[in-house]
Structure formats: structure tokens, C-alpha cells
Short mmCIF file of N, CA and C in Angstrom, two decimals:
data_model
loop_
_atom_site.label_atom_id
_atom_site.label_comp_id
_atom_site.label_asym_id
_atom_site.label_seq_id
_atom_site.Cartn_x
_atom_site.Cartn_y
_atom_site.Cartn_z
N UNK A 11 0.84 -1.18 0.00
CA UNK A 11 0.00 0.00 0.00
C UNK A 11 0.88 1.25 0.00
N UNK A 12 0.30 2.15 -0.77
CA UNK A 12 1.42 3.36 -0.80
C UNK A 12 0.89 4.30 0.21
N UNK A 13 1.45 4.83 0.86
CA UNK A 13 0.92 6.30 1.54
C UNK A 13 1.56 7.48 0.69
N UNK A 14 0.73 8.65 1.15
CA UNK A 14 0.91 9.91 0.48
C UNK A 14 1.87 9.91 -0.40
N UNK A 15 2.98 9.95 0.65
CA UNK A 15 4.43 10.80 0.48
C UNK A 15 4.87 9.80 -0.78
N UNK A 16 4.60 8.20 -1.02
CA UNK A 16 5.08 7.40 -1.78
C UNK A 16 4.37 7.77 -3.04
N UNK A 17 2.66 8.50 -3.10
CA UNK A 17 2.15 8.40 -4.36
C UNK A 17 2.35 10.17 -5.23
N UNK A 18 2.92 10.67 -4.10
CA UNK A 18 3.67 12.08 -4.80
C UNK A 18 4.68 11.86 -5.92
N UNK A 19 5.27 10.83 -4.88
CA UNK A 19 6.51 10.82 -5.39
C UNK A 19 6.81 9.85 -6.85
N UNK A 20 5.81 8.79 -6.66
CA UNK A 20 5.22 7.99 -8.10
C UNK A 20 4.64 9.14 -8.98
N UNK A 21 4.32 10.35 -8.88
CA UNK A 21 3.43 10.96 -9.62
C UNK A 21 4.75 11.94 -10.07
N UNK A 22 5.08 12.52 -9.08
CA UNK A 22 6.30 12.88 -9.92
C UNK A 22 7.41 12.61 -10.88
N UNK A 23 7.35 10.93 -10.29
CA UNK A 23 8.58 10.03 -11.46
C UNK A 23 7.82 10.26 -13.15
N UNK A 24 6.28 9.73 -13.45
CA UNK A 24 5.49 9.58 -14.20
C UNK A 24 5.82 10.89 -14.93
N UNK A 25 5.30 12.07 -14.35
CA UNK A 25 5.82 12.85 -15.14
C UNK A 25 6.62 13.19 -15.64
N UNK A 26 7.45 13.01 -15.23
CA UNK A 26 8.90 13.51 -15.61
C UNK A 26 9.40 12.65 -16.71
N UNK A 27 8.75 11.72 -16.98
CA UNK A 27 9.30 10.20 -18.37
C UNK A 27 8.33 10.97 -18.93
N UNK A 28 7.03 11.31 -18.63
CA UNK A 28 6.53 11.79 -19.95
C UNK A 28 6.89 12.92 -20.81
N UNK A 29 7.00 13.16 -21.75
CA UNK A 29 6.98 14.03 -22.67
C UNK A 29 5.84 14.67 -22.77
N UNK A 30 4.84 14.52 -22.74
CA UNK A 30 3.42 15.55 -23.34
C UNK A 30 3.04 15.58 -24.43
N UNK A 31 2.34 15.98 -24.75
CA UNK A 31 1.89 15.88 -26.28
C UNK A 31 2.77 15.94 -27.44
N UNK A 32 2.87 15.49 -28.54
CA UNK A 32 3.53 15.90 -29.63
C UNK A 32 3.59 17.52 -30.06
N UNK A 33 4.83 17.89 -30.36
CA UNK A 33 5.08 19.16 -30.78
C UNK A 33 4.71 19.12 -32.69
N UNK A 34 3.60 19.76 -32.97
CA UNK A 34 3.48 19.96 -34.11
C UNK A 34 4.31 21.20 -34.95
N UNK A 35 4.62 20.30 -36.03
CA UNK A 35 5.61 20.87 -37.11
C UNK A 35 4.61 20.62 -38.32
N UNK A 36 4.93 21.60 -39.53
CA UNK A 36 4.68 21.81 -41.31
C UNK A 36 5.43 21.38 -41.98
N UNK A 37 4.89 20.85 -42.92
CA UNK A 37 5.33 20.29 -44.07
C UNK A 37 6.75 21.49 -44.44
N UNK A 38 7.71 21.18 -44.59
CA UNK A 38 8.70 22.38 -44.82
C UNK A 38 9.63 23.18 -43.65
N UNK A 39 9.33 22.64 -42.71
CA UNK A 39 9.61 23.09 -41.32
C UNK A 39 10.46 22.60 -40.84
N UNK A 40 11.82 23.08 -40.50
CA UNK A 40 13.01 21.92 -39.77
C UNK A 40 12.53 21.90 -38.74
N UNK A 41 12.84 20.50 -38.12
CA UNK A 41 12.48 19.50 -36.79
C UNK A 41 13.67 19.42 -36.48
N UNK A 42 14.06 19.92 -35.26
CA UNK A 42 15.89 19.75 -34.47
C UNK A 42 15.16 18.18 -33.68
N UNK A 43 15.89 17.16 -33.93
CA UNK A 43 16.11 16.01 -33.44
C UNK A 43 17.76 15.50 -32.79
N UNK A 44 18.03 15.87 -31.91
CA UNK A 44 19.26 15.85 -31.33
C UNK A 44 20.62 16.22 -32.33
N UNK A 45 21.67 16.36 -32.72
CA UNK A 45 22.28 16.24 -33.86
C UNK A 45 22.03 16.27 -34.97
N UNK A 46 20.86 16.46 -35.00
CA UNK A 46 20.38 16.54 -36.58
C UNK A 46 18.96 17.08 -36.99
N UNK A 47 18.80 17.50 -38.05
CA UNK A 47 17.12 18.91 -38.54
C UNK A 47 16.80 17.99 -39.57
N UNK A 48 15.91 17.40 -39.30
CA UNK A 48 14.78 17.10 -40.24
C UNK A 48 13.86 17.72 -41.13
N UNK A 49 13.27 18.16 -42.38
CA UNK A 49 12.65 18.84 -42.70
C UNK A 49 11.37 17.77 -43.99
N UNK A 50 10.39 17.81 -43.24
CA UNK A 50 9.64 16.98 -43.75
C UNK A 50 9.19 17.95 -45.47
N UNK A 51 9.23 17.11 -46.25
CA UNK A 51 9.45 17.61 -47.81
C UNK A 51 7.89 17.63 -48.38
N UNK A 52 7.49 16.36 -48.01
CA UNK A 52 6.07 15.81 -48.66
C UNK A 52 5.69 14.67 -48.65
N UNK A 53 4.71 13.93 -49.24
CA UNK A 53 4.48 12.70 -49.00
C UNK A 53 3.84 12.05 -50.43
N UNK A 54 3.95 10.77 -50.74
CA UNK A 54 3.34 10.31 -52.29
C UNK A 54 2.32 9.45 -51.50
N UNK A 55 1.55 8.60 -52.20
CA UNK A 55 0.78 7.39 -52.01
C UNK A 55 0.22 7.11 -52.79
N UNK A 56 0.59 5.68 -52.74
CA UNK A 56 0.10 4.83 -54.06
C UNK A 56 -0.78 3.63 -53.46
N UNK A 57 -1.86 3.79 -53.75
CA UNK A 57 -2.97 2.12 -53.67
C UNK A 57 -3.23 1.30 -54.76
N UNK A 58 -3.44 0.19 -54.00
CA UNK A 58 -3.98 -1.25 -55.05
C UNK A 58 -4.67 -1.51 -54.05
N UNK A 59 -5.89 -1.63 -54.59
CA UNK A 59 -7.29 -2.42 -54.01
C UNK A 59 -7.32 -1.83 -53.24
N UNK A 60 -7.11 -2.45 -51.69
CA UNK A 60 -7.13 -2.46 -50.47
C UNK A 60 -6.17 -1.45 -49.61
N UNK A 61 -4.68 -2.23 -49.94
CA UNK A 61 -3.47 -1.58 -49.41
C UNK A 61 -3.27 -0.64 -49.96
N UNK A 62 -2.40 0.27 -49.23
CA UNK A 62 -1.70 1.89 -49.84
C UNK A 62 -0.32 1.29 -49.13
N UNK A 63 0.73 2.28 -49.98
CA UNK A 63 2.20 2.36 -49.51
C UNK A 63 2.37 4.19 -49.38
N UNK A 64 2.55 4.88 -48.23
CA UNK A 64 2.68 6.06 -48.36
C UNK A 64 4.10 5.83 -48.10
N UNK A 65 4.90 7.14 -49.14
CA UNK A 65 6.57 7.36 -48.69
C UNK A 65 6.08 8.42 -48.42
N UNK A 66 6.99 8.72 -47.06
CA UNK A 66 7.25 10.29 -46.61
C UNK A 66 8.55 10.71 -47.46
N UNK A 67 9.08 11.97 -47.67
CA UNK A 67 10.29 12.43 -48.34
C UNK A 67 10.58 13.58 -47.26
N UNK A 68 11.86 13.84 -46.40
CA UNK A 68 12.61 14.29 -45.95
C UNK A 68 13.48 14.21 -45.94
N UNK A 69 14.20 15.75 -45.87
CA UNK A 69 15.44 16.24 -46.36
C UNK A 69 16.17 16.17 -45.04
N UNK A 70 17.32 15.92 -44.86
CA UNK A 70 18.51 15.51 -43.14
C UNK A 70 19.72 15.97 -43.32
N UNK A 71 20.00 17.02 -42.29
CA UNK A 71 21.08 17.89 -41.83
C UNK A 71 21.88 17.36 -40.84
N UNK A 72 23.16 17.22 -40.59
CA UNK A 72 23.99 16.52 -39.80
C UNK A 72 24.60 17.75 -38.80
N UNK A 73 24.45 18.11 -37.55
CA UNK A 73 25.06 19.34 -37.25
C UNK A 73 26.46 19.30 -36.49
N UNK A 74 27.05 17.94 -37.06
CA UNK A 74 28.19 17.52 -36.17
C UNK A 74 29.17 17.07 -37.23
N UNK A 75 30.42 17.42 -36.66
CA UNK A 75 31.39 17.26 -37.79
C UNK A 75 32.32 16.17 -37.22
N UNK A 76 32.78 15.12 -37.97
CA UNK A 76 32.53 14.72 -39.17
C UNK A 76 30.61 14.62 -38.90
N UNK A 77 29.97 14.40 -40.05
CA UNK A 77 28.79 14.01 -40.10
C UNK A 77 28.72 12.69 -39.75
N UNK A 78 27.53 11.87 -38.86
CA UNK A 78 27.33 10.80 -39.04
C UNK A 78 25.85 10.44 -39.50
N UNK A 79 25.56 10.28 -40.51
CA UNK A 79 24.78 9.48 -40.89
C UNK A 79 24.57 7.79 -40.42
N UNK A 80 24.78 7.30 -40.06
CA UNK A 80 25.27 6.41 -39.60
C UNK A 80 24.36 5.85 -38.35
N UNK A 81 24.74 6.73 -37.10
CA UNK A 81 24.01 6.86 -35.47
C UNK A 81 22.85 7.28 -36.26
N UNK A 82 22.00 8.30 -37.30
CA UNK A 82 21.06 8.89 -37.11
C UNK A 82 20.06 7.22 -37.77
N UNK A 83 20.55 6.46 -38.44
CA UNK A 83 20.41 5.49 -39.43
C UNK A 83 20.04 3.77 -38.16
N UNK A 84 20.79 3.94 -36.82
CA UNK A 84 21.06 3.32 -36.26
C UNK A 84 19.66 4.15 -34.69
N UNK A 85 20.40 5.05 -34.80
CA UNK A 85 19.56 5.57 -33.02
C UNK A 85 17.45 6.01 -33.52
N UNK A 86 17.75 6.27 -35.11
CA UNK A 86 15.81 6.51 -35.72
C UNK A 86 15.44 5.44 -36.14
N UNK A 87 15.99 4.49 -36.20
CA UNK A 87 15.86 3.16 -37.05
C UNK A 87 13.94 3.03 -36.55
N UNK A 88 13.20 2.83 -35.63
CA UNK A 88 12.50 3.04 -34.80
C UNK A 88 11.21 4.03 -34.55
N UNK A 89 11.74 5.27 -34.61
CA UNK A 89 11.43 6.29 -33.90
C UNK A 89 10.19 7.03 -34.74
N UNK A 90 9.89 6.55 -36.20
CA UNK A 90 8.99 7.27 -37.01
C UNK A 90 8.36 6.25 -37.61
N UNK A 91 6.74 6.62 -36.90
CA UNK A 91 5.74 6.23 -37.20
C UNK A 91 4.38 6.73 -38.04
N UNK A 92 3.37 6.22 -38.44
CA UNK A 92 1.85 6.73 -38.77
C UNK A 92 1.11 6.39 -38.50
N UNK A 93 0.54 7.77 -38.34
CA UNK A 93 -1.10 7.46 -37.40
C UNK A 93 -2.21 8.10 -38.61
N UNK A 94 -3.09 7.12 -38.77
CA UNK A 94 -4.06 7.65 -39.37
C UNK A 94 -5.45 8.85 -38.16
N UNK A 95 -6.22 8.89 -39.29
CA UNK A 95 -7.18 9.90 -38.65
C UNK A 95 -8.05 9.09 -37.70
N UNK A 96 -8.13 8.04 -37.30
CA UNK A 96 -8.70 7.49 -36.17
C UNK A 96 -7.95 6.39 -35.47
N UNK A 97 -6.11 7.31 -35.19
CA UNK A 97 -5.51 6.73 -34.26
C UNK A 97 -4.70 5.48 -34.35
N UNK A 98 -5.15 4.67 -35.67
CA UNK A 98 -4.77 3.32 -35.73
C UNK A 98 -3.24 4.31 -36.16
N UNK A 99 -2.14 3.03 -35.63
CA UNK A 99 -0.75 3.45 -35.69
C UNK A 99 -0.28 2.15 -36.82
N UNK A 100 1.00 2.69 -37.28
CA UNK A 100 1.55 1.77 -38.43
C UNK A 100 2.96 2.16 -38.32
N UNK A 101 3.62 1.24 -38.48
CA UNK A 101 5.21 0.75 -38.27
C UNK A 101 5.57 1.23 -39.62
N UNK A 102 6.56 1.80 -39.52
CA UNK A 102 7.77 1.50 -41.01
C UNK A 102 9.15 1.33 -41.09
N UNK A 103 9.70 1.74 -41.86
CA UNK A 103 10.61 1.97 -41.73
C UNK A 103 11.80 3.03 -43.09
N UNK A 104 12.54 3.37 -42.79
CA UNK A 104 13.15 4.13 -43.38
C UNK A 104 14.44 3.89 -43.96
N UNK A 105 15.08 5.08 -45.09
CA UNK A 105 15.66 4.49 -45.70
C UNK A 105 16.46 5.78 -46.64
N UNK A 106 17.91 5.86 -47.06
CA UNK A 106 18.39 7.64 -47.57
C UNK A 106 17.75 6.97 -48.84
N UNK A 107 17.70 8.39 -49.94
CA UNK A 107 16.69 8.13 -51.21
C UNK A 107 18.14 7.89 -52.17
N UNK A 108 17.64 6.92 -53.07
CA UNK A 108 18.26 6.71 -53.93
C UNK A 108 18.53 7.74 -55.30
N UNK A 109 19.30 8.72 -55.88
CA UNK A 109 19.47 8.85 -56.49
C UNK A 109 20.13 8.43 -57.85
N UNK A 110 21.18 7.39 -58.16
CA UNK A 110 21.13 7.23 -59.43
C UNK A 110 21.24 5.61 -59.22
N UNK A 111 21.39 4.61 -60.21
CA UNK A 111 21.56 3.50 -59.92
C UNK A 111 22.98 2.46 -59.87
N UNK A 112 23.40 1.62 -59.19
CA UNK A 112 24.55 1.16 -58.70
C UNK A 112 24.79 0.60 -60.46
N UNK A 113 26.02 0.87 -60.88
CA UNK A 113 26.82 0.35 -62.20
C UNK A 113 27.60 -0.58 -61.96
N UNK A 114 27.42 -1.84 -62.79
CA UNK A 114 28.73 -3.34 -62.77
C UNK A 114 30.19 -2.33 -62.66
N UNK A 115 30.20 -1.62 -63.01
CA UNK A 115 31.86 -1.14 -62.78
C UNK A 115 31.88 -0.96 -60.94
N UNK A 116 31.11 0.16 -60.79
CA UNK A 116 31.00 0.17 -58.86
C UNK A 116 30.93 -0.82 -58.17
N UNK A 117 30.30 -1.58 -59.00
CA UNK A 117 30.12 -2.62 -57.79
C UNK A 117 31.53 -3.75 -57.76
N UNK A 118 32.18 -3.95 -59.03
CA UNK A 118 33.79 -3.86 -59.31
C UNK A 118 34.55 -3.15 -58.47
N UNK A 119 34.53 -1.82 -58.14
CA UNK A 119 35.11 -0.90 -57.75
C UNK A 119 35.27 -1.36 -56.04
N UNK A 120 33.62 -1.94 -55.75
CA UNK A 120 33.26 -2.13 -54.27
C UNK A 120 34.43 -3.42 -53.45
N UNK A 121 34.49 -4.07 -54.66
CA UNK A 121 35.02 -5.13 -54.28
C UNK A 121 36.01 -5.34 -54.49
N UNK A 122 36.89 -4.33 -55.00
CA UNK A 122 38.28 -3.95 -54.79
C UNK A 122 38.70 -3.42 -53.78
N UNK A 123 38.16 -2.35 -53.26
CA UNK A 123 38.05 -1.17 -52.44
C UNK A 123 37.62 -1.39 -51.50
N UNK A 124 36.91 -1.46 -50.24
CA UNK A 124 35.43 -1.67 -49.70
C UNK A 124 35.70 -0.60 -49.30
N UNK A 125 34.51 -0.04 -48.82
CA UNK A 125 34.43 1.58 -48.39
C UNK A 125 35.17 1.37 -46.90
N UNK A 126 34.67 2.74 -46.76
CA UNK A 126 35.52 2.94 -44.97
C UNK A 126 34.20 3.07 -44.41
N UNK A 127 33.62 3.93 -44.38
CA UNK A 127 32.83 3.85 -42.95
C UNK A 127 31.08 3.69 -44.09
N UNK A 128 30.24 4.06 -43.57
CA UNK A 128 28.66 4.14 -44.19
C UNK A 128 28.24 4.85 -44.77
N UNK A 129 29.01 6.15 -44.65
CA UNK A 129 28.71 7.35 -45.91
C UNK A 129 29.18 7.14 -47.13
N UNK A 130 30.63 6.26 -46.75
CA UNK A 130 31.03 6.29 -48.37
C UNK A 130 30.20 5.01 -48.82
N UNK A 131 30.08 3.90 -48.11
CA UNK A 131 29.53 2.91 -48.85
C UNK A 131 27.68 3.62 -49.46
N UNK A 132 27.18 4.24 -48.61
CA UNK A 132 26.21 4.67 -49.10
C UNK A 132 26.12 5.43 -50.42
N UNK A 133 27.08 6.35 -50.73
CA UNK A 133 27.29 7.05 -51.41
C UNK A 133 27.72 6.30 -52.89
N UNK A 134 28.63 5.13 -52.61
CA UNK A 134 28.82 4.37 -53.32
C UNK A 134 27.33 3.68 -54.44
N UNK A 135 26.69 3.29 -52.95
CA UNK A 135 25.58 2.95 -53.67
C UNK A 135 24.51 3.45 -54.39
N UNK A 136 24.90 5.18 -54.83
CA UNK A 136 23.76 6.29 -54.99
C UNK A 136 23.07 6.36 -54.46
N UNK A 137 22.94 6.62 -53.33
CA UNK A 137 22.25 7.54 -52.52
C UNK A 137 22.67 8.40 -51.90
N UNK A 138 21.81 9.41 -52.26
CA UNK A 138 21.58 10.88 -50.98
C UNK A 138 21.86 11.16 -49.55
N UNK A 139 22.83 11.10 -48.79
CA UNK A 139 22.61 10.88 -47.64
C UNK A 139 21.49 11.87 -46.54
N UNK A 140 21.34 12.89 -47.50
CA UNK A 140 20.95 14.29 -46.76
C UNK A 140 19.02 13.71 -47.50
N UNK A 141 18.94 13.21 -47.85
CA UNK A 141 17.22 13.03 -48.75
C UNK A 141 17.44 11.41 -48.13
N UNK A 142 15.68 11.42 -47.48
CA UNK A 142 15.21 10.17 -46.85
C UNK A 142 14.21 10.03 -47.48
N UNK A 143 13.51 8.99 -47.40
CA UNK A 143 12.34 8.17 -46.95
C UNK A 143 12.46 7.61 -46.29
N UNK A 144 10.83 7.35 -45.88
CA UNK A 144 10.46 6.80 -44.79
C UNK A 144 9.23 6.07 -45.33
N UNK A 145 9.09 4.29 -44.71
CA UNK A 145 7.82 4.00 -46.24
C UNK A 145 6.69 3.41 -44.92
N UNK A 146 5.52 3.62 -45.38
CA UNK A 146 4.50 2.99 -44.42
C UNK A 146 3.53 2.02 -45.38
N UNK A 147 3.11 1.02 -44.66
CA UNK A 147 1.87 -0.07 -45.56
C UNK A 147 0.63 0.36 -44.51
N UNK A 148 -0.60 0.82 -45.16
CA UNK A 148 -1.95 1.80 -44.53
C UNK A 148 -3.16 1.40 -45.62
N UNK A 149 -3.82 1.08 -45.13
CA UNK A 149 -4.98 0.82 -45.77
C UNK A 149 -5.26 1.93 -46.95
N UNK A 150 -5.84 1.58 -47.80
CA UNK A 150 -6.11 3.27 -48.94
C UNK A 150 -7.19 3.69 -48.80
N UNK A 151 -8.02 3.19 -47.89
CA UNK A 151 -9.11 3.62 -47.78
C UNK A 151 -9.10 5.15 -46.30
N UNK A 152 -7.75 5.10 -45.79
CA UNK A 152 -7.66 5.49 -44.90
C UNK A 152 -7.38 7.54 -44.78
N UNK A 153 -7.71 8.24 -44.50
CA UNK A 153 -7.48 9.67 -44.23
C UNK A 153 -6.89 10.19 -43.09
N UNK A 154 -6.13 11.42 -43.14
CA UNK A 154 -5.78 12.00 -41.78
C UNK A 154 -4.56 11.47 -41.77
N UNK A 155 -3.49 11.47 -42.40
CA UNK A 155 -2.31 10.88 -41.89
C UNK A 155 -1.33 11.68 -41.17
N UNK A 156 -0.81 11.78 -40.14
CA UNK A 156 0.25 12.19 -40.01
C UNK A 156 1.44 11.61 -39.23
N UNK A 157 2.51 12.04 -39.75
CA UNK A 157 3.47 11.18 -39.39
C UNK A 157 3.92 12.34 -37.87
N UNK A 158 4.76 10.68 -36.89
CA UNK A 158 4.93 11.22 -35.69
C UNK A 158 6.34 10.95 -35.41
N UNK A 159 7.25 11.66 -34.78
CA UNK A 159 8.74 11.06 -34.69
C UNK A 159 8.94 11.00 -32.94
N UNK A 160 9.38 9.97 -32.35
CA UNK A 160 9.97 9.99 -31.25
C UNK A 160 11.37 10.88 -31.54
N UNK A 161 11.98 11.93 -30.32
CA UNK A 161 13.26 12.26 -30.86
C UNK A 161 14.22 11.57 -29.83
N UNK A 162 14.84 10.39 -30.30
CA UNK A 162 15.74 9.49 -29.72
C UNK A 162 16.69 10.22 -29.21
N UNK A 163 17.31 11.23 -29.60
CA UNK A 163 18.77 11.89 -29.00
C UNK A 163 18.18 13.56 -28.88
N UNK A 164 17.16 13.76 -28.34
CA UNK A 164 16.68 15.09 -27.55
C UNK A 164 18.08 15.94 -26.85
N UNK A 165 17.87 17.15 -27.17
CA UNK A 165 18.95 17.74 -26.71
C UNK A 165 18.21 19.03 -25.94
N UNK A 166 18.92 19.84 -25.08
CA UNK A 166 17.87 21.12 -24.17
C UNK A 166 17.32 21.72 -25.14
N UNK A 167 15.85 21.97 -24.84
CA UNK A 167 15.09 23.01 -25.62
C UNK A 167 14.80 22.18 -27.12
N UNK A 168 14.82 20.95 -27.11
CA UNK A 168 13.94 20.27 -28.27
C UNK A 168 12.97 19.01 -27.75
N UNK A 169 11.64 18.91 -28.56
CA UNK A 169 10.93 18.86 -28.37
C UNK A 169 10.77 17.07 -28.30
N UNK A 170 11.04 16.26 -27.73
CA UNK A 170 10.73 14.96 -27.17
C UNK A 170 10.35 13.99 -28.33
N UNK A 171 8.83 14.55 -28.36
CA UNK A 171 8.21 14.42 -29.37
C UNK A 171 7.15 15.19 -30.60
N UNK A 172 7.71 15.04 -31.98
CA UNK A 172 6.65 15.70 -32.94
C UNK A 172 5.76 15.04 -33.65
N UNK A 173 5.05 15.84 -34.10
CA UNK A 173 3.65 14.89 -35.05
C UNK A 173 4.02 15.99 -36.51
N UNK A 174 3.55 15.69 -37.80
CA UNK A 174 3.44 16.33 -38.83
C UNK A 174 2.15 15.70 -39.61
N UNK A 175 1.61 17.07 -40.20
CA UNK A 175 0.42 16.94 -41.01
C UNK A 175 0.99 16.62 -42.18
N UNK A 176 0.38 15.22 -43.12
CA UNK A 176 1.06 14.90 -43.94
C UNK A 176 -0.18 15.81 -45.09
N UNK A 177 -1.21 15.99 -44.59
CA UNK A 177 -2.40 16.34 -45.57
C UNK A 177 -3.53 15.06 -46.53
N UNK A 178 -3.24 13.93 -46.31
CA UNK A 178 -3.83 13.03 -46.62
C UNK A 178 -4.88 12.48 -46.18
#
């Protein structure tokens, strides 16, 4: 049985893990996520029948030198989700955007060489390190999307957690 002084003090722990509501951000709006600004770009979606695949597209700033792409790839792996307009939540996962496509010579090159750390191998592989997606599987029948980010590496004066209006 708790007395007083024990259920203050439970009430105080509680709070203090919570975060509070999501901090809402715009489409276009950098999001400071510990070491790094997110800036949510836009969103596509494509259905068949039933299922939809929405990609989110955001653009990622590294504010630490060297850059790591890498920890942000490793510590968000997680952290970004979708919620439709009546709450149901959906898992994804993410991924830097591909810009051009890997050539038999590179991949020659790869296996001469191997990269050094994850930027170059990424880079190797055409992709963007600074341009993401992020892909979700959502019913197509579904409205109200917006995507929500836990911020895994919170730093003073940023916001725990955000939500974004995707407009869908």
C-alpha cells in the first residue's frame, strides 16, 4: 500500500518520463532532433485495391562534424511512425533516397576497395545521404495521416516528441 508521500513521489517520477503531447511541425519546417534537422518535404501514395504504400520524403542535416549518418540510421531506425485519422498506428521503416543506380563497374570498384565507414559505402551505392524516406503499408481507404517522430537523442530546448500533417 502506498501512503501519500510514496504516491507524490510515483506521480512525480510519471511525469517527468513523460513528454506531453507531440510538438506539431509543417510540411517544410526543420524539426531539431538531437544532432540533426529534419525537414519533412512531402508525402506520395500509391494504392492497389485495399493496401496503400505512403513514402514520406525528408530532407537531413547533420550538425556535427565529421557528419554521421550512420548513429542517425542506427539511433531513428525506430522512432517514425503513422497514425491515421482514427488513431490506428503503423510501423515503417526508413531508408536515404536513392538517387542514381549502382553500375557493374561500382560494384567492381566495391570489391576492390570496400568503403571505410557508411557514408562512403552509401554514397557508393547512390544515394543521398541528406534526402530520406520513410515507407508505411496503410490501408487506402484510410485519411488523416500524419506522421509522428519519437526524438531518440533530444537535446535542451527540443521537443521529445513531434507529429506532422502529412495532408492526406
Amino acid at each position: 500500500m502506498f501512503r501519500p508521500v510514496g504516491m507524490v513521489a510515483l506521480a512525480l517520477l510519471i511525469a517527468g518520463c513523460s513528454s506531453g503531447p507531440p510538438k506539431p511541425y509543417g510540411i517544410g519546417h526543420p524539426i531539431p532532433l538531437g544532432p540533426y534537422v529534419a525537414t519533412v518535404e512531402g508525402s506520395d501514395f500509391m494504392a492497389w485495391e485495399n493496401e496503400g504504400l505512403l513514402i514520406v520524403h525528408f530532407r537531413l542535416q547533420c550538425t556535427t562534424k565529421p557528419r554521421d549518418f550512420e548513429r542517425f540510421a542506427n539511433e531513428y531506425r525506430k522512432a517514425f511512425t503513422l497514425r491515421d485519422g482514427d488513431g490506428k498506428e503503423y510501423e515503417g521503416f526508413m531508408s536515404p533516397a536513392p538517387t542514381r543506380g549502382m553500375s557493374p563497374s561500382g560494384l567492381l570498384e566495391d570489391m576492390k576497395n570496400p568503403p571505410k565507414n557508411f557514408e562512403e559505402e552509401m554514397e557508393r551505392m547512390g544515394v543521398d545521404l541528406e534526402r530520406w524516406q520513410a515507407f508505411f503499408m496503410a490501408p487506402a481507404y484510410s485519411k488523416g495521416y500524419k506522421l509522428h517522430i519519437e526524438n531518440e537523442m533530444r537535446q535542451s530546448g527540443q521537443a521529445g516528441r513531434v507529429v506532422v500533417d502529412l495532408y492526406r
